[in-house]
């Protein structure tokens, strides 16, 4: 078994916790959990790129990096209306 697969498996529980908090937390916790889950997903996709030797996953990870910050800012703008 590849060390990249083991590293990817180690990132699944923190990703699941961040997703659970994003699903059930308060508004501020959801925003932070969304950002954390996005960061973990980028690292997870990068590890899977090396584990499976699929360079196209790197493109997906880079796209997620570019969309995470504007998505978080847009979400914060809409959440600000309800606070």
mmCIF file of N, CA and C in Angstrom:
data_model
loop_
_atom_site.group_PDB
_atom_site.id
_atom_site.type_symbol
_atom_site.label_atom_id
_atom_site.label_comp_id
_atom_site.label_asym_id
_atom_site.label_seq_id
_atom_site.Cartn_x
_atom_site.Cartn_y
_atom_site.Cartn_z
ATOM 1 N N UNK A 1 0.848 -1.183 0.000
ATOM 2 C CA UNK A 1 0.000 0.000 0.000
ATOM 3 C C UNK A 1 0.891 1.243 0.000
ATOM 4 N N UNK A 2 0.512 2.167 -0.802
ATOM 5 C CA UNK A 2 1.280 3.390 -0.990
ATOM 6 C C UNK A 2 1.143 4.321 0.227
ATOM 7 N N UNK A 3 2.206 5.028 0.563
ATOM 8 C CA UNK A 3 2.080 5.997 1.666
ATOM 9 C C UNK A 3 1.122 7.137 1.326
ATOM 10 N N UNK A 4 0.932 7.390 0.031
ATOM 11 C CA UNK A 4 -0.010 8.450 -0.362
ATOM 12 C C UNK A 4 -1.448 8.039 -0.056
ATOM 13 N N UNK A 5 -1.754 6.771 -0.219
ATOM 14 C CA UNK A 5 -3.097 6.290 0.108
ATOM 15 C C UNK A 5 -3.321 6.327 1.612
ATOM 16 N N UNK A 6 -2.292 5.976 2.373
ATOM 17 C CA UNK A 6 -2.406 6.058 3.828
ATOM 18 C C UNK A 6 -2.601 7.498 4.296
ATOM 19 N N UNK A 7 -1.880 8.411 3.674
ATOM 20 C CA UNK A 7 -2.036 9.830 4.023
ATOM 21 C C UNK A 7 -3.428 10.331 3.631
ATOM 22 N N UNK A 8 -3.938 9.867 2.505
ATOM 23 C CA UNK A 8 -5.292 10.246 2.091
ATOM 24 C C UNK A 8 -6.325 9.699 3.057
ATOM 25 N N UNK A 9 -6.130 8.476 3.497
ATOM 26 C CA UNK A 9 -7.048 7.877 4.474
ATOM 27 C C UNK A 9 -7.025 8.592 5.810
ATOM 28 N N UNK A 10 -5.860 9.134 6.164
ATOM 29 C CA UNK A 10 -5.756 9.868 7.429
ATOM 30 C C UNK A 10 -6.478 11.206 7.367
ATOM 31 N N UNK A 11 -6.701 11.730 6.168
ATOM 32 C CA UNK A 11 -7.385 13.014 6.027
ATOM 33 C C UNK A 11 -8.906 12.884 5.941
ATOM 34 N N UNK A 12 -9.405 11.678 5.808
ATOM 35 C CA UNK A 12 -10.855 11.500 5.685
ATOM 36 C C UNK A 12 -11.592 11.836 6.986
ATOM 37 N N UNK A 13 -11.142 11.384 8.176
ATOM 38 C CA UNK A 13 -11.875 11.753 9.404
ATOM 39 C C UNK A 13 -11.922 13.262 9.683
ATOM 40 N N UNK A 14 -10.825 14.017 9.520
ATOM 41 C CA UNK A 14 -10.957 15.469 9.714
ATOM 42 C C UNK A 14 -11.896 16.121 8.706
ATOM 43 N N UNK A 15 -11.900 15.596 7.481
ATOM 44 C CA UNK A 15 -12.823 16.123 6.480
ATOM 45 C C UNK A 15 -14.270 15.830 6.863
ATOM 46 N N UNK A 16 -14.514 14.639 7.398
ATOM 47 C CA UNK A 16 -15.866 14.278 7.819
ATOM 48 C C UNK A 16 -16.327 15.132 8.999
ATOM 49 N N UNK A 17 -15.435 15.426 9.917
ATOM 50 C CA UNK A 17 -15.786 16.277 11.065
ATOM 51 C C UNK A 17 -16.108 17.695 10.597
ATOM 52 N N UNK A 18 -15.288 18.218 9.687
ATOM 53 C CA UNK A 18 -15.553 19.566 9.162
ATOM 54 C C UNK A 18 -16.871 19.599 8.396
ATOM 55 N N UNK A 19 -17.172 18.538 7.657
ATOM 56 C CA UNK A 19 -18.441 18.489 6.925
ATOM 57 C C UNK A 19 -19.620 18.404 7.890
ATOM 58 N N UNK A 20 -19.472 17.660 8.977
ATOM 59 C CA UNK A 20 -20.556 17.553 9.959
ATOM 60 C C UNK A 20 -20.797 18.888 10.655
ATOM 61 N N UNK A 21 -19.739 19.594 10.991
ATOM 62 C CA UNK A 21 -19.906 20.913 11.613
ATOM 63 C C UNK A 21 -20.513 21.893 10.614
ATOM 64 N N UNK A 22 -20.107 21.794 9.371
ATOM 65 C CA UNK A 22 -20.684 22.642 8.344
ATOM 66 C C UNK A 22 -22.153 22.353 8.109
ATOM 67 N N UNK A 23 -22.589 21.154 8.399
ATOM 68 C CA UNK A 23 -23.981 20.784 8.201
ATOM 69 C C UNK A 23 -24.854 21.190 9.382
ATOM 70 N N UNK A 24 -24.293 21.120 10.609
ATOM 71 C CA UNK A 24 -25.120 21.302 11.791
ATOM 72 C C UNK A 24 -24.707 22.435 12.721
ATOM 73 N N UNK A 25 -23.637 23.129 12.452
ATOM 74 C CA UNK A 25 -23.141 24.159 13.366
ATOM 75 C C UNK A 25 -23.893 25.473 13.243
ATOM 76 N N UNK A 26 -23.474 26.417 14.088
ATOM 77 C CA UNK A 26 -24.023 27.771 13.970
ATOM 78 C C UNK A 26 -23.441 28.426 12.726
ATOM 79 N N UNK A 27 -23.904 29.619 12.427
ATOM 80 C CA UNK A 27 -23.525 30.288 11.178
ATOM 81 C C UNK A 27 -22.012 30.505 11.094
ATOM 82 N N UNK A 28 -21.413 31.041 12.143
ATOM 83 C CA UNK A 28 -19.970 31.285 12.129
ATOM 84 C C UNK A 28 -19.171 30.003 12.057
ATOM 85 N N UNK A 29 -19.655 28.965 12.741
ATOM 86 C CA UNK A 29 -18.974 27.673 12.684
ATOM 87 C C UNK A 29 -19.086 27.057 11.298
ATOM 88 N N UNK A 30 -20.219 27.257 10.663
ATOM 89 C CA UNK A 30 -20.387 26.722 9.316
ATOM 90 C C UNK A 30 -19.411 27.365 8.340
ATOM 91 N N UNK A 31 -19.215 28.650 8.478
ATOM 92 C CA UNK A 31 -18.299 29.355 7.587
ATOM 93 C C UNK A 31 -16.864 28.864 7.772
ATOM 94 N N UNK A 32 -16.451 28.712 9.027
ATOM 95 C CA UNK A 32 -15.098 28.208 9.290
ATOM 96 C C UNK A 32 -14.953 26.756 8.857
ATOM 97 N N UNK A 33 -15.990 25.954 9.056
ATOM 98 C CA UNK A 33 -15.937 24.549 8.654
ATOM 99 C C UNK A 33 -15.887 24.415 7.138
ATOM 100 N N UNK A 34 -16.583 25.287 6.436
ATOM 101 C CA UNK A 34 -16.535 25.285 4.973
ATOM 102 C C UNK A 34 -15.108 25.563 4.487
ATOM 103 N N UNK A 35 -14.466 26.533 5.089
ATOM 104 C CA UNK A 35 -13.093 26.871 4.695
ATOM 105 C C UNK A 35 -12.137 25.726 5.028
ATOM 106 N N UNK A 36 -12.307 25.110 6.209
ATOM 107 C CA UNK A 36 -11.454 23.993 6.603
ATOM 108 C C UNK A 36 -11.671 22.790 5.690
ATOM 109 N N UNK A 37 -12.921 22.484 5.378
ATOM 110 C CA UNK A 37 -13.205 21.344 4.505
ATOM 111 C C UNK A 37 -12.631 21.567 3.110
ATOM 112 N N UNK A 38 -12.676 22.785 2.629
ATOM 113 C CA UNK A 38 -12.098 23.082 1.316
ATOM 114 C C UNK A 38 -10.587 22.898 1.327
ATOM 115 N N UNK A 39 -9.947 23.337 2.384
ATOM 116 C CA UNK A 39 -8.489 23.171 2.483
ATOM 117 C C UNK A 39 -8.105 21.698 2.568
ATOM 118 N N UNK A 40 -8.850 20.939 3.346
ATOM 119 C CA UNK A 40 -8.565 19.507 3.458
ATOM 120 C C UNK A 40 -8.826 18.809 2.132
ATOM 121 N N UNK A 41 -9.870 19.217 1.415
ATOM 122 C CA UNK A 41 -10.181 18.608 0.120
ATOM 123 C C UNK A 41 -9.074 18.857 -0.897
ATOM 124 N N UNK A 42 -8.479 20.032 -0.874
ATOM 125 C CA UNK A 42 -7.380 20.328 -1.797
ATOM 126 C C UNK A 42 -6.180 19.434 -1.494
ATOM 127 N N UNK A 43 -5.850 19.294 -0.229
ATOM 128 C CA UNK A 43 -4.720 18.427 0.145
ATOM 129 C C UNK A 43 -5.034 16.979 -0.188
ATOM 130 N N UNK A 44 -6.275 16.562 0.065
ATOM 131 C CA UNK A 44 -6.687 15.198 -0.236
ATOM 132 C C UNK A 44 -6.603 14.907 -1.738
ATOM 133 N N UNK A 45 -7.045 15.835 -2.558
ATOM 134 C CA UNK A 45 -6.945 15.647 -4.002
ATOM 135 C C UNK A 45 -5.492 15.612 -4.472
ATOM 136 N N UNK A 46 -4.645 16.398 -3.849
ATOM 137 C CA UNK A 46 -3.225 16.381 -4.207
ATOM 138 C C UNK A 46 -2.589 15.047 -3.840
ATOM 139 N N UNK A 47 -2.918 14.525 -2.667
ATOM 140 C CA UNK A 47 -2.402 13.209 -2.277
ATOM 141 C C UNK A 47 -2.908 12.119 -3.219
ATOM 142 N N UNK A 48 -4.175 12.203 -3.606
ATOM 143 C CA UNK A 48 -4.722 11.204 -4.516
ATOM 144 C C UNK A 48 -4.100 11.304 -5.909
ATOM 145 N N UNK A 49 -3.637 12.489 -6.279
ATOM 146 C CA UNK A 49 -2.931 12.642 -7.550
ATOM 147 C C UNK A 49 -1.667 11.801 -7.556
ATOM 148 N N UNK A 50 -0.928 11.851 -6.465
ATOM 149 C CA UNK A 50 0.310 11.074 -6.390
ATOM 150 C C UNK A 50 0.022 9.591 -6.199
ATOM 151 N N UNK A 51 -1.048 9.252 -5.512
ATOM 152 C CA UNK A 51 -1.362 7.846 -5.255
ATOM 153 C C UNK A 51 -1.831 7.125 -6.511
ATOM 154 N N UNK A 52 -2.627 7.803 -7.335
ATOM 155 C CA UNK A 52 -3.193 7.147 -8.510
ATOM 156 C C UNK A 52 -2.486 7.501 -9.813
ATOM 157 N N UNK A 53 -1.549 8.412 -9.755
ATOM 158 C CA UNK A 53 -0.810 8.867 -10.941
ATOM 159 C C UNK A 53 -1.757 9.412 -12.008
ATOM 160 N N UNK A 54 -2.709 10.233 -11.560
ATOM 161 C CA UNK A 54 -3.673 10.892 -12.443
ATOM 162 C C UNK A 54 -3.435 12.395 -12.375
ATOM 163 N N UNK A 55 -2.720 12.964 -13.329
ATOM 164 C CA UNK A 55 -2.421 14.399 -13.265
ATOM 165 C C UNK A 55 -3.653 15.299 -13.382
ATOM 166 N N UNK A 56 -4.762 14.753 -13.869
ATOM 167 C CA UNK A 56 -5.963 15.581 -14.005
ATOM 168 C C UNK A 56 -6.536 15.972 -12.645
ATOM 169 N N UNK A 57 -6.260 15.207 -11.601
ATOM 170 C CA UNK A 57 -6.728 15.575 -10.265
ATOM 171 C C UNK A 57 -6.046 16.841 -9.756
ATOM 172 N N UNK A 58 -4.842 17.109 -10.237
ATOM 173 C CA UNK A 58 -4.167 18.346 -9.857
ATOM 174 C C UNK A 58 -4.930 19.557 -10.397
ATOM 175 N N UNK A 59 -5.463 19.438 -11.601
ATOM 176 C CA UNK A 59 -6.272 20.525 -12.166
ATOM 177 C C UNK A 59 -7.517 20.766 -11.318
ATOM 178 N N UNK A 60 -8.128 19.695 -10.853
ATOM 179 C CA UNK A 60 -9.298 19.822 -10.008
ATOM 180 C C UNK A 60 -8.954 20.485 -8.678
ATOM 181 N N UNK A 61 -7.811 20.116 -8.105
ATOM 182 C CA UNK A 61 -7.380 20.731 -6.850
ATOM 183 C C UNK A 61 -7.085 22.219 -7.033
ATOM 184 N N UNK A 62 -6.429 22.578 -8.125
ATOM 185 C CA UNK A 62 -6.138 23.990 -8.381
ATOM 186 C C UNK A 62 -7.408 24.791 -8.633
ATOM 187 N N UNK A 63 -8.378 24.198 -9.303
ATOM 188 C CA UNK A 63 -9.659 24.868 -9.518
ATOM 189 C C UNK A 63 -10.374 25.091 -8.195
ATOM 190 N N UNK A 64 -10.325 24.100 -7.320
ATOM 191 C CA UNK A 64 -10.943 24.246 -6.004
ATOM 192 C C UNK A 64 -10.265 25.338 -5.188
ATOM 193 N N UNK A 65 -8.947 25.451 -5.303
ATOM 194 C CA UNK A 65 -8.227 26.523 -4.604
ATOM 195 C C UNK A 65 -8.689 27.887 -5.092
ATOM 196 N N UNK A 66 -8.852 28.020 -6.400
ATOM 197 C CA UNK A 66 -9.243 29.309 -6.959
ATOM 198 C C UNK A 66 -10.695 29.675 -6.641
ATOM 199 N N UNK A 67 -11.548 28.689 -6.426
ATOM 200 C CA UNK A 67 -12.949 28.971 -6.156
ATOM 201 C C UNK A 67 -13.289 29.037 -4.670
ATOM 202 N N UNK A 68 -12.398 28.592 -3.800
ATOM 203 C CA UNK A 68 -12.689 28.555 -2.372
ATOM 204 C C UNK A 68 -12.800 29.950 -1.773
ATOM 205 N N UNK A 69 -11.852 30.808 -2.021
ATOM 206 C CA UNK A 69 -11.879 32.140 -1.423
ATOM 207 C C UNK A 69 -13.067 32.971 -1.903
ATOM 208 N N UNK A 70 -13.321 33.074 -3.214
ATOM 209 C CA UNK A 70 -14.508 33.842 -3.614
ATOM 210 C C UNK A 70 -15.810 33.224 -3.104
ATOM 211 N N UNK A 71 -15.860 31.892 -3.029
ATOM 212 C CA UNK A 71 -17.054 31.242 -2.500
ATOM 213 C C UNK A 71 -17.269 31.551 -1.040
ATOM 214 N N UNK A 72 -16.199 31.567 -0.267
ATOM 215 C CA UNK A 72 -16.304 31.896 1.149
ATOM 216 C C UNK A 72 -16.709 33.357 1.334
ATOM 217 N N UNK A 73 -16.139 34.245 0.552
ATOM 218 C CA UNK A 73 -16.512 35.656 0.660
ATOM 219 C C UNK A 73 -17.952 35.892 0.251
ATOM 220 N N UNK A 74 -18.417 35.204 -0.767
ATOM 221 C CA UNK A 74 -19.802 35.329 -1.192
ATOM 222 C C UNK A 74 -20.750 34.779 -0.133
ATOM 223 N N UNK A 75 -20.387 33.658 0.449
ATOM 224 C CA UNK A 75 -21.194 33.090 1.528
ATOM 225 C C UNK A 75 -21.233 34.018 2.725
ATOM 226 N N UNK A 76 -20.097 34.623 3.067
ATOM 227 C CA UNK A 76 -20.058 35.566 4.183
ATOM 228 C C UNK A 76 -20.916 36.795 3.910
ATOM 229 N N UNK A 77 -20.963 37.230 2.659
ATOM 230 C CA UNK A 77 -21.790 38.376 2.314
ATOM 231 C C UNK A 77 -23.279 38.054 2.490
ATOM 232 N N UNK A 78 -23.689 36.863 2.079
ATOM 233 C CA UNK A 78 -25.089 36.489 2.241
ATOM 234 C C UNK A 78 -25.433 36.197 3.695
ATOM 235 N N UNK A 79 -24.500 35.626 4.443
ATOM 236 C CA UNK A 79 -24.745 35.325 5.856
ATOM 237 C C UNK A 79 -24.851 36.612 6.657
ATOM 238 N N UNK A 80 -24.125 37.637 6.251
ATOM 239 C CA UNK A 80 -24.144 38.911 6.954
ATOM 240 C C UNK A 80 -25.555 39.511 6.972
ATOM 241 N N UNK A 81 -26.330 39.237 5.983
ATOM 242 C CA UNK A 81 -27.690 39.759 5.916
ATOM 243 C C UNK A 81 -28.589 39.176 6.996
ATOM 244 N N UNK A 82 -28.312 37.931 7.409
ATOM 245 C CA UNK A 82 -29.173 37.278 8.387
ATOM 246 C C UNK A 82 -28.664 37.382 9.816
ATOM 247 N N UNK A 83 -27.513 37.973 10.017
ATOM 248 C CA UNK A 83 -26.980 38.111 11.377
ATOM 249 C C UNK A 83 -27.495 39.358 12.064
#
